[in-house]
Amino acid sequence: MDSNISKLMAMASGKERNENDFACFSEADRASIDNALENIFLGKSLLIWQNGGKLVDAWNTALDSLRDEIFAIPNTSNAVLYLRHAVFEHRNHWAVKMTSSAERSSIAYFKNDSERQELIENANNMINDGTNTIIAFIQKANSGVARSAPPQIIMEQKYVYDRENARVRKR
């Protein structure tokens, strides 16, 4: 069956348009990406939280930052599409945790500067490990794989968007 037809059928049955494209990634790759996103998120949260403020604010800021960074990656492969999908799944998972956490209003307290420095080093290591995992995932997915054209539906939406932008600019 044509890839575009299978996507249309998946969409009609309430599934994600790109779910079939994600089937090429193993469970190990998916788990690795989930762990990488979690590490980056936790590292960013810790760095933000140690500067002061409530934990829930650090979580929200870190989630926004992670989303922005993933969406800043040029969309060149199914790996990037999967990352974008995974970052929203991660966000949904943490939305539940944030609302039910008894520690959401907590403020980080350190006995001395060495504790703070240790936390910062651990957070930076988590971010680096997660980032390296994501880079390796994208490189692995892009090696030897021909880039496919975007589905026709996306192309049509882009045309409408471009046409609307041109119309708005003329005003």
GROMACS .gro file of C-alpha atoms in nm:
model
  171
    1MET     CA    1   0.000   0.000   0.000
    2ASP     CA    2   0.121   0.350  -0.080
    3SER     CA    3   0.276   0.530   0.217
    4ASN     CA    4   0.047   0.830   0.178
    5ILE     CA    5  -0.264   0.607   0.165
    6SER     CA    6  -0.158   0.421   0.479
    7LYS     CA    7  -0.108   0.755   0.655
    8LEU     CA    8  -0.454   0.872   0.551
    9MET     CA    9  -0.603   0.547   0.677
   10ALA     CA   10  -0.414   0.579   1.006
   11MET     CA   11  -0.541   0.935   1.048
   12ALA     CA   12  -0.900   0.827   0.976
   13SER     CA   13  -0.873   0.566   1.250
   14GLY     CA   14  -0.754   0.821   1.503
   15LYS     CA   15  -0.385   0.738   1.494
   16GLU     CA   16  -0.087   0.965   1.437
   17ARG     CA   17  -0.011   1.045   1.075
   18ASN     CA   18   0.354   0.948   1.114
   19GLU     CA   19   0.300   0.641   1.332
   20ASN     CA   20   0.398   0.409   1.045
   21ASP     CA   21   0.718   0.609   0.994
   22PHE     CA   22   0.808   0.555   1.358
   23ALA     CA   23   0.774   0.176   1.331
   24CYS     CA   24   1.125   0.164   1.184
   25PHE     CA   25   1.271   0.261   1.523
   26SER     CA   26   1.334  -0.025   1.762
   27GLU     CA   27   1.199  -0.031   2.115
   28ALA     CA   28   1.557   0.013   2.237
   29ASP     CA   29   1.593   0.330   2.027
   30ARG     CA   30   1.264   0.464   2.156
   31ALA     CA   31   1.358   0.390   2.517
   32SER     CA   32   1.696   0.553   2.458
   33ILE     CA   33   1.528   0.869   2.327
   34ASP     CA   34   1.281   0.875   2.616
   35ASN     CA   35   1.571   0.846   2.862
   36ALA     CA   36   1.768   1.116   2.678
   37LEU     CA   37   1.473   1.356   2.689
   38GLU     CA   38   1.424   1.279   3.058
   39ASN     CA   39   1.792   1.342   3.132
   40ILE     CA   40   1.797   1.673   2.946
   41PHE     CA   41   1.474   1.779   3.115
   42LEU     CA   42   1.595   1.688   3.464
   43GLY     CA   43   1.930   1.855   3.407
   44LYS     CA   44   1.767   2.174   3.285
   45SER     CA   45   1.517   2.166   3.573
   46LEU     CA   46   1.795   2.134   3.829
   47LEU     CA   47   1.997   2.417   3.676
   48ILE     CA   48   1.695   2.647   3.677
   49TRP     CA   49   1.575   2.543   4.022
   50GLN     CA   50   1.913   2.591   4.192
   51ASN     CA   51   1.899   2.960   4.091
   52GLY     CA   52   1.593   3.006   4.313
   53GLY     CA   53   1.220   2.982   4.274
   54LYS     CA   54   0.963   2.705   4.296
   55LEU     CA   55   1.027   2.360   4.155
   56VAL     CA   56   0.713   2.368   3.941
   57ASP     CA   57   0.836   2.685   3.770
   58ALA     CA   58   1.169   2.518   3.697
   59TRP     CA   59   0.987   2.219   3.550
   60ASN     CA   60   0.769   2.434   3.326
   61THR     CA   61   1.062   2.641   3.205
   62ALA     CA   62   1.267   2.327   3.136
   63LEU     CA   63   0.980   2.168   2.943
   64ASP     CA   64   0.943   2.479   2.729
   65SER     CA   65   1.316   2.497   2.667
   66LEU     CA   66   1.337   2.129   2.571
   67ARG     CA   67   1.046   2.163   2.329
   68ASP     CA   68   1.199   2.471   2.168
   69GLU     CA   69   1.536   2.300   2.125
   70ILE     CA   70   1.388   1.986   1.969
   71PHE     CA   71   1.178   2.191   1.730
   72ALA     CA   72   1.483   2.398   1.634
   73ILE     CA   73   1.640   2.085   1.481
   74PRO     CA   74   1.583   2.104   1.103
   75ASN     CA   75   1.315   1.858   0.999
   76THR     CA   76   1.513   1.632   0.770
   77SER     CA   77   1.414   1.282   0.874
   78ASN     CA   78   1.170   1.056   1.051
   79ALA     CA   79   1.407   1.063   1.348
   80VAL     CA   80   1.341   1.434   1.397
   81LEU     CA   81   0.967   1.378   1.356
   82TYR     CA   82   0.987   1.105   1.620
   83LEU     CA   83   1.180   1.335   1.854
   84ARG     CA   84   0.911   1.600   1.817
   85HIS     CA   85   0.644   1.344   1.891
   86ALA     CA   86   0.842   1.210   2.188
   87VAL     CA   87   0.896   1.555   2.339
   88PHE     CA   88   0.519   1.608   2.355
   89GLU     CA   89   0.466   1.263   2.505
   90HIS     CA   90   0.729   1.357   2.764
   91ARG     CA   91   0.550   1.685   2.831
   92ASN     CA   92   0.217   1.507   2.882
   93HIS     CA   93   0.380   1.260   3.120
   94TRP     CA   94   0.527   1.543   3.327
   95ALA     CA   95   0.204   1.743   3.329
   96VAL     CA   96   0.052   1.466   3.540
   97LYS     CA   97   0.355   1.448   3.769
   98MET     CA   98   0.361   1.826   3.818
   99THR     CA   99  -0.002   1.850   3.921
  100SER     CA  100   0.022   1.564   4.168
  101SER     CA  101   0.363   1.638   4.322
  102ALA     CA  102   0.365   1.746   4.685
  103GLU     CA  103   0.704   1.911   4.623
  104ARG     CA  104   0.591   2.143   4.343
  105SER     CA  105   0.624   2.454   4.561
  106SER     CA  106   0.959   2.353   4.711
  107ILE     CA  107   1.263   2.577   4.689
  108ALA     CA  108   1.614   2.434   4.659
  109TYR     CA  109   1.816   2.476   4.975
  110PHE     CA  110   2.191   2.409   4.989
  111LYS     CA  111   2.401   2.377   5.304
  112ASN     CA  112   2.707   2.510   5.122
  113ASP     CA  113   2.843   2.601   4.781
  114SER     CA  114   3.001   2.261   4.726
  115GLU     CA  115   2.653   2.101   4.732
  116ARG     CA  116   2.531   2.352   4.475
  117GLN     CA  117   2.838   2.292   4.257
  118GLU     CA  118   2.791   1.916   4.273
  119LEU     CA  119   2.429   1.952   4.166
  120ILE     CA  120   2.530   2.180   3.877
  121GLU     CA  121   2.794   1.931   3.759
  122ASN     CA  122   2.546   1.643   3.774
  123ALA     CA  123   2.286   1.846   3.586
  124ASN     CA  124   2.535   1.941   3.313
  125ASN     CA  125   2.639   1.576   3.277
  126MET     CA  126   2.275   1.472   3.239
  127ILE     CA  127   2.220   1.734   2.970
  128ASN     CA  128   2.538   1.633   2.783
  129ASP     CA  129   2.454   1.262   2.797
  130GLY     CA  130   2.101   1.322   2.671
  131THR     CA  131   2.217   1.553   2.396
  132ASN     CA  132   2.481   1.305   2.279
  133THR     CA  133   2.221   1.028   2.269
  134ILE     CA  134   1.988   1.240   2.056
  135ILE     CA  135   2.268   1.338   1.818
  136ALA     CA  136   2.369   0.972   1.780
  137PHE     CA  137   2.005   0.874   1.718
  138ILE     CA  138   1.963   1.132   1.442
  139GLN     CA  139   2.295   1.039   1.279
  140LYS     CA  140   2.212   0.667   1.293
  141ALA     CA  141   1.868   0.726   1.144
  142ASN     CA  142   2.005   0.951   0.870
  143SER     CA  143   2.296   0.728   0.768
  144GLY     CA  144   2.228   0.565   0.435
  145VAL     CA  145   1.863   0.660   0.431
  146ALA     CA  146   1.724   0.854   0.138
  147ARG     CA  147   1.515   1.148   0.247
  148SER     CA  148   1.154   1.113   0.147
  149ALA     CA  149   0.931   1.392   0.028
  150PRO     CA  150   0.685   1.522   0.286
  151PRO     CA  151   0.335   1.382   0.261
  152GLN     CA  152   0.103   1.562   0.022
  153ILE     CA  153  -0.121   1.683   0.306
  154ILE     CA  154   0.169   1.870   0.465
  155MET     CA  155   0.260   2.022   0.129
  156GLU     CA  156  -0.098   2.144   0.083
  157GLN     CA  157  -0.104   2.294   0.435
  158LYS     CA  158   0.226   2.469   0.365
  159TYR     CA  159   0.084   2.616   0.044
  160VAL     CA  160  -0.222   2.750   0.227
  161TYR     CA  161   0.000   2.889   0.502
  162ASP     CA  162   0.233   3.059   0.251
  163ARG     CA  163  -0.065   3.199   0.062
  164GLU     CA  164  -0.214   3.336   0.385
  165ASN     CA  165   0.118   3.495   0.480
  166ALA     CA  166   0.143   3.661   0.141
  167ARG     CA  167  -0.212   3.792   0.174
  168VAL     CA  168  -0.146   3.930   0.521
  169ARG     CA  169   0.179   4.096   0.410
  170LYS     CA  170   0.000   4.279   0.127
  171ARG     CA  171  -0.231   4.457   0.371
   0.00000   0.00000   0.00000
